[in-house]
N, CA, C and O atoms as a GROMACS GRO file, in nm:
protein
  464
    1VAL      N    1  -1.433   0.534  -0.033
    1VAL     CA    2  -1.521   0.517  -0.153
    1VAL      C    3  -1.665   0.516  -0.035
    1VAL      O    4  -1.652   0.481   0.082
    2ASP      N    5  -1.798   0.562  -0.095
    2ASP     CA    6  -1.875   0.647  -0.091
    2ASP      C    7  -1.973   0.469  -0.098
    2ASP      O    8  -2.080   0.523  -0.122
    3ILE      N    9  -2.005   0.337  -0.096
    3ILE     CA   10  -2.100   0.329  -0.122
    3ILE      C   11  -2.108   0.214   0.014
    3ILE      O   12  -2.030   0.120   0.007
    4ASP      N   13  -2.159   0.217   0.082
    4ASP     CA   14  -2.227   0.129   0.210
    4ASP      C   15  -2.220   0.027   0.282
    4ASP      O   16  -2.314   0.105   0.303
    5ILE      N   17  -2.212  -0.049   0.334
    5ILE     CA   18  -2.218  -0.177   0.336
    5ILE      C   19  -2.101  -0.248   0.442
    5ILE      O   20  -1.982  -0.217   0.450
    6ASP      N   21  -2.160  -0.329   0.504
    6ASP     CA   22  -2.135  -0.395   0.673
    6ASP      C   23  -2.039  -0.485   0.591
    6ASP      O   24  -2.057  -0.580   0.515
    7LEU      N   25  -1.905  -0.402   0.647
    7LEU     CA   26  -1.730  -0.492   0.595
    7LEU      C   27  -1.782  -0.596   0.705
    7LEU      O   28  -1.861  -0.563   0.794
    8PRO      N   29  -1.725  -0.732   0.690
    8PRO     CA   30  -1.655  -0.880   0.878
    8PRO      C   31  -1.522  -0.790   0.904
    8PRO      O   32  -1.458  -0.697   0.854
    9ALA      N   33  -1.524  -0.873   1.010
    9ALA     CA   34  -1.424  -0.821   1.061
    9ALA      C   35  -1.263  -0.870   1.022
    9ALA      O   36  -1.291  -0.971   1.088
   10SER      N   37  -1.185  -0.884   0.997
   10SER     CA   38  -1.085  -0.934   1.001
   10SER      C   39  -0.973  -0.853   1.119
   10SER      O   40  -0.966  -0.748   1.183
   11THR      N   41  -0.865  -1.026   1.088
   11THR     CA   42  -0.792  -0.971   1.184
   11THR      C   43  -0.613  -0.990   1.160
   11THR      O   44  -0.511  -1.017   1.222
   12ALA      N   45  -0.671  -0.947   1.005
   12ALA     CA   46  -0.465  -0.992   0.916
   12ALA      C   47  -0.429  -0.864   0.945
   12ALA      O   48  -0.502  -0.803   1.024
   13GLN      N   49  -0.404  -0.849   0.933
   13GLN     CA   50  -0.246  -0.726   0.900
   13GLN      C   51  -0.252  -0.687   0.807
   13GLN      O   52  -0.260  -0.752   0.703
   14PRO      N   53  -0.250  -0.526   0.822
   14PRO     CA   54  -0.337  -0.467   0.695
   14PRO      C   55  -0.210  -0.414   0.568
   14PRO      O   56  -0.115  -0.368   0.631
   15LYS      N   57  -0.194  -0.411   0.480
   15LYS     CA   58  -0.132  -0.349   0.350
   15LYS      C   59  -0.129  -0.312   0.333
   15LYS      O   60  -0.243  -0.265   0.337
   16GLU      N   61  -0.025  -0.204   0.265
   16GLU     CA   62   0.026  -0.175   0.252
   16GLU      C   63  -0.119  -0.121   0.208
   16GLU      O   64  -0.213  -0.170   0.270
   17ARG      N   65  -0.158  -0.001   0.082
   17ARG     CA   66  -0.248   0.026  -0.001
   17ARG      C   67  -0.234   0.137  -0.143
   17ARG      O   68  -0.182   0.240  -0.099
   18PRO      N   69  -0.256   0.148  -0.266
   18PRO     CA   70  -0.169   0.228  -0.334
   18PRO      C   71  -0.274   0.311  -0.332
   18PRO      O   72  -0.386   0.264  -0.312
   19ASP      N   73  -0.260   0.417  -0.347
   19ASP     CA   74  -0.200   0.631  -0.345
   19ASP      C   75  -0.384   0.610  -0.434
   19ASP      O   76  -0.462   0.692  -0.383
   20GLU      N   77  -0.419   0.566  -0.489
   20GLU     CA   78  -0.566   0.563  -0.547
   20GLU      C   79  -0.520   0.393  -0.610
   20GLU      O   80  -0.458   0.344  -0.705
   21PRO      N   81  -0.606   0.343  -0.471
   21PRO     CA   82  -0.663   0.183  -0.475
   21PRO      C   83  -0.855   0.219  -0.564
   21PRO      O   84  -0.935   0.313  -0.556
   22LEU      N   85  -0.854   0.094  -0.634
   22LEU     CA   86  -0.976   0.032  -0.760
   22LEU      C   87  -1.032  -0.022  -0.629
   22LEU      O   88  -0.956  -0.081  -0.552
   23TYR      N   89  -1.168  -0.003  -0.598
   23TYR     CA   90  -1.262  -0.075  -0.507
   23TYR      C   91  -1.346  -0.160  -0.604
   23TYR      O   92  -1.306  -0.147  -0.720
   24LEU      N   93  -1.467  -0.255  -0.588
   24LEU     CA   94  -1.523  -0.320  -0.636
   24LEU      C   95  -1.597  -0.402  -0.548
   24LEU      O   96  -1.546  -0.491  -0.481
   25THR      N   97  -1.765  -0.359  -0.549
   25THR     CA   98  -1.801  -0.325  -0.404
   25THR      C   99  -1.918  -0.423  -0.428
   25THR      O  100  -2.010  -0.370  -0.490
   26LEU      N  101  -1.940  -0.560  -0.392
   26LEU     CA  102  -2.030  -0.650  -0.421
   26LEU      C  103  -2.218  -0.554  -0.221
   26LEU      O  104  -2.254  -0.567  -0.104
   27LYS      N  105  -2.235  -0.503  -0.311
   27LYS     CA  106  -2.385  -0.518  -0.226
   27LYS      C  107  -2.442  -0.554  -0.200
   27LYS      O  108  -2.471  -0.636  -0.287
   28SER      N  109  -2.548  -0.569  -0.071
   28SER     CA  110  -2.595  -0.666   0.092
   28SER      C  111  -2.706  -0.740  -0.147
   28SER      O  112  -2.706  -0.853  -0.195
   29ASP      N  113  -2.746  -0.659  -0.186
   29ASP     CA  114  -2.878  -0.700  -0.258
   29ASP      C  115  -2.773  -0.703  -0.376
   29ASP      O  116  -2.832  -0.668  -0.478
   30LEU      N  117  -2.676  -0.722  -0.396
   30LEU     CA  118  -2.543  -0.797  -0.537
   30LEU      C  119  -2.534  -0.741  -0.637
   30LEU      O  120  -2.520  -0.788  -0.750
   31ALA      N  121  -2.548  -0.555  -0.579
   31ALA     CA  122  -2.524  -0.490  -0.683
   31ALA      C  123  -2.374  -0.435  -0.684
   31ALA      O  124  -2.295  -0.406  -0.593
   32LEU      N  125  -2.368  -0.434  -0.793
   32LEU     CA  126  -2.168  -0.417  -0.847
   32LEU      C  127  -2.181  -0.251  -0.855
   32LEU      O  128  -2.260  -0.172  -0.907
   33HIS      N  129  -2.062  -0.240  -0.774
   33HIS     CA  130  -2.027  -0.048  -0.810
   33HIS      C  131  -1.805  -0.138  -0.836
   33HIS      O  132  -1.756  -0.251  -0.822
   34VAL      N  133  -1.744   0.015  -0.883
   34VAL     CA  134  -1.639   0.018  -0.943
   34VAL      C  135  -1.632   0.135  -0.921
   34VAL      O  136  -1.684   0.225  -0.987
   35GLY      N  137  -1.541   0.151  -0.785
   35GLY     CA  138  -1.537   0.335  -0.749
   35GLY      C  139  -1.717   0.347  -0.700
   35GLY      O  140  -1.768   0.277  -0.613
   36ASN      N  141  -1.746   0.391  -0.734
   36ASN     CA  142  -1.903   0.478  -0.663
   36ASN      C  143  -1.955   0.457  -0.764
   36ASN      O  144  -2.078   0.443  -0.758
   37ASP      N  145  -1.880   0.445  -0.918
   37ASP     CA  146  -2.026   0.399  -1.056
   37ASP      C  147  -2.134   0.256  -1.039
   37ASP      O  148  -2.096   0.177  -1.125
   38PRO      N  149  -2.205   0.220  -0.993
   38PRO     CA  150  -2.255   0.105  -1.042
   38PRO      C  151  -2.295   0.031  -1.152
   38PRO      O  152  -2.381   0.070  -1.231
   39VAL      N  153  -2.213  -0.113  -1.162
   39VAL     CA  154  -2.181  -0.168  -1.303
   39VAL      C  155  -2.248  -0.275  -1.276
   39VAL      O  156  -2.284  -0.321  -1.168
   40GLN      N  157  -2.268  -0.330  -1.437
   40GLN     CA  158  -2.403  -0.438  -1.432
   40GLN      C  159  -2.243  -0.567  -1.430
   40GLN      O  160  -2.125  -0.556  -1.462
   41ARG      N  161  -2.347  -0.704  -1.364
   41ARG     CA  162  -2.194  -0.755  -1.440
   41ARG      C  163  -2.164  -0.788  -1.567
   41ARG      O  164  -2.048  -0.830  -1.564
   42GLU      N  165  -2.215  -0.793  -1.697
   42GLU     CA  166  -2.138  -0.832  -1.815
   42GLU      C  167  -2.065  -0.675  -1.903
   42GLU      O  168  -2.026  -0.630  -2.011
   43GLN      N  169  -2.082  -0.653  -1.788
   43GLN     CA  170  -2.018  -0.454  -1.828
   43GLN      C  171  -1.864  -0.464  -1.721
   43GLN      O  172  -1.756  -0.446  -1.776
   44LEU      N  173  -1.868  -0.489  -1.593
   44LEU     CA  174  -1.775  -0.525  -1.512
   44LEU      C  175  -1.641  -0.563  -1.623
   44LEU      O  176  -1.634  -0.443  -1.595
   45ALA      N  177  -1.588  -0.583  -1.669
   45ALA     CA  178  -1.478  -0.624  -1.713
   45ALA      C  179  -1.413  -0.507  -1.789
   45ALA      O  180  -1.300  -0.462  -1.769
   46ALA      N  181  -1.546  -0.442  -1.925
   46ALA     CA  182  -1.418  -0.294  -1.991
   46ALA      C  183  -1.483  -0.184  -1.896
   46ALA      O  184  -1.437  -0.070  -1.908
   47ALA      N  185  -1.604  -0.207  -1.785
   47ALA     CA  186  -1.603  -0.140  -1.695
   47ALA      C  187  -1.430  -0.110  -1.590
   47ALA      O  188  -1.388   0.006  -1.584
   48LEU      N  189  -1.390  -0.170  -1.554
   48LEU     CA  190  -1.271  -0.203  -1.512
   48LEU      C  191  -1.155  -0.215  -1.598
   48LEU      O  192  -1.045  -0.215  -1.542
   49ASP      N  193  -1.161  -0.226  -1.730
   49ASP     CA  194  -1.010  -0.180  -1.774
   49ASP      C  195  -1.014   0.036  -1.805
   49ASP      O  196  -0.937   0.131  -1.816
   50ARG      N  197  -1.191  -0.003  -1.807
   50ARG     CA  198  -1.203   0.197  -1.816
   50ARG      C  199  -1.053   0.196  -1.695
   50ARG      O  200  -0.932   0.219  -1.696
   51PHE      N  201  -1.117   0.172  -1.640
   51PHE     CA  202  -1.069   0.288  -1.462
   51PHE      C  203  -0.897   0.250  -1.469
   51PHE      O  204  -0.800   0.321  -1.442
   52THR      N  205  -0.904   0.139  -1.506
   52THR     CA  206  -0.691   0.053  -1.500
   52THR      C  207  -0.630   0.098  -1.635
   52THR      O  208  -0.517   0.099  -1.684
   53LEU      N  209  -0.714   0.124  -1.660
   53LEU     CA  210  -0.626   0.267  -1.869
   53LEU      C  211  -0.594   0.067  -1.877
   53LEU      O  212  -0.477   0.029  -1.868
   54GLY      N  213  -0.714  -0.045  -1.894
   54GLY     CA  214  -0.670  -0.196  -1.954
   54GLY      C  215  -0.485  -0.206  -1.857
   54GLY      O  216  -0.371  -0.183  -1.897
   55ASP      N  217  -0.529  -0.241  -1.751
   55ASP     CA  218  -0.346  -0.279  -1.701
   55ASP      C  219  -0.364  -0.381  -1.615
   55ASP      O  220  -0.398  -0.344  -1.503
   56LYS      N  221  -0.350  -0.526  -1.635
   56LYS     CA  222  -0.403  -0.636  -1.598
   56LYS      C  223  -0.345  -0.626  -1.422
   56LYS      O  224  -0.402  -0.676  -1.326
   57GLU      N  225  -0.250  -0.566  -1.421
   57GLU     CA  226  -0.148  -0.618  -1.314
   57GLU      C  227  -0.197  -0.541  -1.196
   57GLU      O  228  -0.150  -0.553  -1.083
   58ALA      N  229  -0.328  -0.434  -1.243
   58ALA     CA  230  -0.319  -0.365  -1.175
   58ALA      C  231  -0.502  -0.408  -0.993
   58ALA      O  232  -0.624  -0.423  -0.998
   59ARG      N  233  -0.410  -0.407  -0.895
   59ARG     CA  234  -0.449  -0.459  -0.770
   59ARG      C  235  -0.665  -0.423  -0.758
   59ARG      O  236  -0.740  -0.330  -0.730
   60ILE      N  237  -0.674  -0.534  -0.792
   60ILE     CA  238  -0.852  -0.504  -0.790
   60ILE      C  239  -0.890  -0.474  -0.591
   60ILE      O  240  -0.889  -0.587  -0.544
   61PHE      N  241  -0.910  -0.404  -0.512
   61PHE     CA  242  -0.960  -0.450  -0.346
   61PHE      C  243  -1.142  -0.412  -0.366
   61PHE      O  244  -1.220  -0.318  -0.390
   62LEU      N  245  -1.138  -0.582  -0.332
   62LEU     CA  246  -1.308  -0.632  -0.317
   62LEU      C  247  -1.347  -0.652  -0.227
   62LEU      O  248  -1.316  -0.742  -0.149
   63ARG      N  249  -1.452  -0.546  -0.214
   63ARG     CA  250  -1.584  -0.462  -0.069
   63ARG      C  251  -1.677  -0.605  -0.092
   63ARG      O  252  -1.776  -0.610  -0.164
   64ALA      N  253  -1.636  -0.685  -0.038
   64ALA     CA  254  -1.847  -0.700   0.018
   64ALA      C  255  -1.909  -0.733   0.092
   64ALA      O  256  -1.850  -0.828   0.142
   65ASP      N  257  -2.043  -0.712   0.163
   65ASP     CA  258  -2.118  -0.653   0.283
   65ASP      C  259  -2.118  -0.830   0.338
   65ASP      O  260  -2.148  -0.933   0.277
   66GLU      N  261  -2.076  -0.808   0.464
   66GLU     CA  262  -2.086  -0.971   0.522
   66GLU      C  263  -2.224  -1.008   0.501
   66GLU      O  264  -2.263  -1.107   0.564
   67ALA      N  265  -2.301  -0.950   0.429
   67ALA     CA  266  -2.420  -1.061   0.429
   67ALA      C  267  -2.490  -1.116   0.258
   67ALA      O  268  -2.605  -1.142   0.222
   68VAL      N  269  -2.362  -1.113   0.188
   68VAL     CA  270  -2.327  -1.204   0.043
   68VAL      C  271  -2.266  -1.356   0.142
   68VAL      O  272  -2.192  -1.369   0.239
   69ALA      N  273  -2.347  -1.458   0.050
   69ALA     CA  274  -2.305  -1.556   0.051
   69ALA      C  275  -2.247  -1.568  -0.017
   69ALA      O  276  -2.260  -1.498  -0.117
   70TYR      N  277  -2.097  -1.712  -0.008
   70TYR     CA  278  -1.956  -1.666  -0.031
   70TYR      C  279  -1.991  -1.718  -0.174
   70TYR      O  280  -1.942  -1.634  -0.248
   71ARG      N  281  -2.066  -1.839  -0.270
   71ARG     CA  282  -2.054  -1.853  -0.322
   71ARG      C  283  -2.113  -1.695  -0.472
   71ARG      O  284  -2.072  -1.671  -0.586
   72GLU      N  285  -2.221  -1.627  -0.381
   72GLU     CA  286  -2.150  -1.470  -0.495
   72GLU      C  287  -2.049  -1.400  -0.493
   72GLU      O  288  -1.992  -1.314  -0.560
   73LEU      N  289  -2.041  -1.461  -0.392
   73LEU     CA  290  -1.907  -1.302  -0.393
   73LEU      C  291  -1.769  -1.457  -0.469
   73LEU      O  292  -1.698  -1.395  -0.549
   74MET      N  293  -1.721  -1.608  -0.467
   74MET     CA  294  -1.649  -1.630  -0.587
   74MET      C  295  -1.722  -1.660  -0.693
   74MET      O  296  -1.660  -1.754  -0.742
   75ASP      N  297  -1.814  -1.641  -0.760
   75ASP     CA  298  -1.884  -1.594  -0.905
   75ASP      C  299  -1.846  -1.413  -0.949
   75ASP      O  300  -1.854  -1.360  -1.059
   76VAL      N  301  -1.803  -1.352  -0.815
   76VAL     CA  302  -1.780  -1.200  -0.860
   76VAL      C  303  -1.647  -1.249  -0.882
   76VAL      O  304  -1.614  -1.241  -1.000
   77MET      N  305  -1.522  -1.317  -0.774
   77MET     CA  306  -1.362  -1.296  -0.851
   77MET      C  307  -1.384  -1.350  -0.971
   77MET      O  308  -1.356  -1.286  -1.072
   78ASN      N  309  -1.457  -1.522  -0.979
   78ASN     CA  310  -1.409  -1.568  -1.124
   78ASN      C  311  -1.504  -1.490  -1.252
   78ASN      O  312  -1.495  -1.551  -1.358
   79LEU      N  313  -1.587  -1.375  -1.256
   79LEU     CA  314  -1.542  -1.287  -1.366
   79LEU      C  315  -1.403  -1.160  -1.337
   79LEU      O  316  -1.364  -1.104  -1.440
   80LEU      N  317  -1.330  -1.118  -1.196
   80LEU     CA  318  -1.237  -1.136  -1.218
   80LEU      C  319  -1.127  -1.124  -1.259
   80LEU      O  320  -1.050  -1.030  -1.278
   81ARG      N  321  -1.127  -1.275  -1.278
   81ARG     CA  322  -1.042  -1.346  -1.331
   81ARG      C  323  -1.086  -1.390  -1.498
   81ARG      O  324  -1.022  -1.392  -1.602
   82LYS      N  325  -1.143  -1.402  -1.485
   82LYS     CA  326  -1.200  -1.449  -1.660
   82LYS      C  327  -1.204  -1.288  -1.762
   82LYS      O  328  -1.195  -1.293  -1.885
   83ALA      N  329  -1.221  -1.141  -1.678
   83ALA     CA  330  -1.145  -1.080  -1.726
   83ALA      C  331  -0.998  -1.009  -1.797
   83ALA      O  332  -0.960  -0.939  -1.890
   84GLY      N  333  -0.928  -1.119  -1.625
   84GLY     CA  334  -0.807  -1.074  -1.662
   84GLY      C  335  -0.736  -1.053  -1.541
   84GLY      O  336  -0.619  -1.088  -1.554
   85TYR      N  337  -0.770  -0.996  -1.398
   85TYR     CA  338  -0.742  -0.928  -1.308
   85TYR      C  339  -0.718  -0.980  -1.214
   85TYR      O  340  -0.766  -0.933  -1.111
   86LEU      N  341  -0.623  -1.115  -1.204
   86LEU     CA  342  -0.621  -1.193  -1.164
   86LEU      C  343  -0.517  -1.137  -0.952
   86LEU      O  344  -0.457  -1.219  -0.883
   87LYS      N  345  -0.535  -0.994  -0.919
   87LYS     CA  346  -0.432  -0.937  -0.862
   87LYS      C  347  -0.543  -0.894  -0.714
   87LYS      O  348  -0.537  -0.772  -0.700
   88ILE      N  349  -0.616  -0.943  -0.632
   88ILE     CA  350  -0.771  -0.918  -0.567
   88ILE      C  351  -0.752  -0.895  -0.415
   88ILE      O  352  -0.750  -0.998  -0.348
   89ALA      N  353  -0.739  -0.785  -0.352
   89ALA     CA  354  -0.698  -0.838  -0.205
   89ALA      C  355  -0.842  -0.826  -0.140
   89ALA      O  356  -0.905  -0.726  -0.178
   90LEU      N  357  -0.894  -0.892  -0.066
   90LEU     CA  358  -1.037  -0.835  -0.003
   90LEU      C  359  -1.016  -0.809   0.117
   90LEU      O  360  -0.966  -0.860   0.217
   91VAL      N  361  -1.092  -0.666   0.066
   91VAL     CA  362  -1.073  -0.578   0.210
   91VAL      C  363  -1.244  -0.582   0.326
   91VAL      O  364  -1.366  -0.576   0.309
   92GLY      N  365  -1.107  -0.602   0.481
   92GLY     CA  366  -1.283  -0.619   0.576
   92GLY      C  367  -1.177  -0.487   0.725
   92GLY      O  368  -1.068  -0.438   0.754
   93LEU      N  369  -1.317  -0.497   0.765
   93LEU     CA  370  -1.249  -0.439   0.893
   93LEU      C  371  -1.165  -0.483   0.977
   93LEU      O  372  -1.174  -0.598   1.019
   94GLU      N  373  -1.012  -0.351   1.041
   94GLU     CA  374  -0.996  -0.414   1.160
   94GLU      C  375  -1.022  -0.412   1.263
   94GLU      O  376  -1.073  -0.318   1.324
   95ALA      N  377  -0.978  -0.563   1.323
   95ALA     CA  378  -1.008  -0.600   1.428
   95ALA      C  379  -0.866  -0.651   1.493
   95ALA      O  380  -0.759  -0.673   1.436
   96LEU      N  381  -0.915  -0.667   1.672
   96LEU     CA  382  -0.778  -0.655   1.706
   96LEU      C  383  -0.802  -0.892   1.724
   96LEU      O  384  -0.918  -0.905   1.685
   97PRO      N  385  -0.770  -0.984   1.746
   97PRO     CA  386  -0.792  -1.062   1.798
   97PRO      C  387  -0.862  -1.057   1.870
   97PRO      O  388  -0.918  -0.956   1.912
   98GLU      N  389  -0.887  -1.245   1.927
   98GLU     CA  390  -1.003  -1.247   2.050
   98GLU      C  391  -0.982  -1.260   2.164
   98GLU      O  392  -1.063  -1.250   2.256
   99ALA      N  393  -0.872  -1.284   2.169
   99ALA     CA  394  -0.730  -1.378   2.258
   99ALA      C  395  -0.686  -1.264   2.371
   99ALA      O  396  -0.671  -1.275   2.493
  100SER      N  397  -0.663  -1.102   2.245
  100SER     CA  398  -0.600  -1.034   2.303
  100SER      C  399  -0.630  -0.900   2.414
  100SER      O  400  -0.584  -0.809   2.483
  101MET      N  401  -0.783  -0.998   2.351
  101MET     CA  402  -0.949  -0.825   2.477
  101MET      C  403  -0.948  -0.949   2.555
  101MET      O  404  -0.953  -1.071   2.542
  102SER      N  405  -0.941  -0.862   2.636
  102SER     CA  406  -0.939  -0.943   2.795
  102SER      C  407  -1.134  -0.888   2.826
  102SER      O  408  -1.193  -0.794   2.774
  103ASP      N  409  -1.177  -0.968   2.906
  103ASP     CA  410  -1.301  -0.932   2.975
  103ASP      C  411  -1.350  -0.823   2.949
  103ASP      O  412  -1.468  -0.822   2.985
  104GLY      N  413  -1.309  -0.702   2.892
  104GLY     CA  414  -1.450  -0.596   3.024
  104GLY      C  415  -1.352  -0.439   2.893
  104GLY      O  416  -1.321  -0.320   2.893
  105ASP      N  417  -1.348  -0.607   2.776
  105ASP     CA  418  -1.246  -0.424   2.718
  105ASP      C  419  -1.333  -0.449   2.551
  105ASP      O  420  -1.325  -0.535   2.463
  106ALA      N  421  -1.398  -0.350   2.567
  106ALA     CA  422  -1.470  -0.309   2.435
  106ALA      C  423  -1.447  -0.434   2.347
  106ALA      O  424  -1.367  -0.525   2.370
  107PRO      N  425  -1.552  -0.418   2.215
  107PRO     CA  426  -1.433  -0.390   2.100
  107PRO      C  427  -1.383  -0.300   2.016
  107PRO      O  428  -1.424  -0.185   2.004
  108PRO      N  429  -1.294  -0.349   1.957
  108PRO     CA  430  -1.208  -0.175   1.841
  108PRO      C  431  -1.340  -0.112   1.843
  108PRO      O  432  -1.453  -0.131   1.888
  109SER      N  433  -1.283  -0.044   1.786
  109SER     CA  434  -1.342   0.080   1.736
  109SER      C  435  -1.295   0.050   1.518
  109SER      O  436  -1.187   0.054   1.458
  110ALA      N  437  -1.428   0.027   1.473
  110ALA     CA  438  -1.375  -0.025   1.291
  110ALA      C  439  -1.252   0.076   1.208
  110ALA      O  440  -1.208   0.175   1.265
  111ALA      N  441  -1.208   0.038   1.077
  111ALA     CA  442  -1.157   0.092   0.989
  111ALA      C  443  -1.101   0.063   0.900
  111ALA      O  444  -1.010  -0.017   0.919
  112GLY      N  445  -1.126   0.114   0.753
  112GLY     CA  446  -1.106  -0.030   0.628
  112GLY      C  447  -0.965  -0.067   0.643
  112GLY      O  448  -0.873   0.004   0.682
  113ALA      N  449  -0.962  -0.213   0.599
  113ALA     CA  450  -0.824  -0.240   0.595
  113ALA      C  451  -0.809  -0.319   0.473
  113ALA      O  452  -0.899  -0.370   0.407
  114ALA      N  453  -0.688  -0.322   0.452
  114ALA     CA  454  -0.697  -0.462   0.307
  114ALA      C  455  -0.656  -0.547   0.346
  114ALA      O  456  -0.556  -0.545   0.418
  115VAL      N  457  -0.707  -0.630   0.319
  115VAL     CA  458  -0.596  -0.785   0.356
  115VAL      C  459  -0.647  -0.911   0.199
  115VAL      O  460  -0.743  -0.966   0.146
  116PRO      N  461  -0.515  -0.894   0.193
  116PRO     CA  462  -0.517  -0.960   0.040
  116PRO      C  463  -0.527  -1.098   0.099
  116PRO      O  464  -0.533  -1.197   0.025
   0.00000   0.00000   0.00000
């Protein structure tokens, strides 16, 4: 996905992703994108149905900018539930647990990870 956002870090173990994961991105300005395509909230269900060919069992990888308020993230998750998509994986940056870093260690480099 080529939508630029600042993802928060997660120490959860990354799960294996499908060959072609479907990403839903919530940007800091609250704009939504399915894959790289912008979508209005009212059209989210229809857009997801197009991308998944109506497969409600498809896992949706939800990416949200770290500046997005929790309420806004929950609103999007509620839209997904209302559309019938219940398999949602939250995406964050991989980070080492703080306890495993010594005082002189630099923070880990960021790489995308699916955190269900």
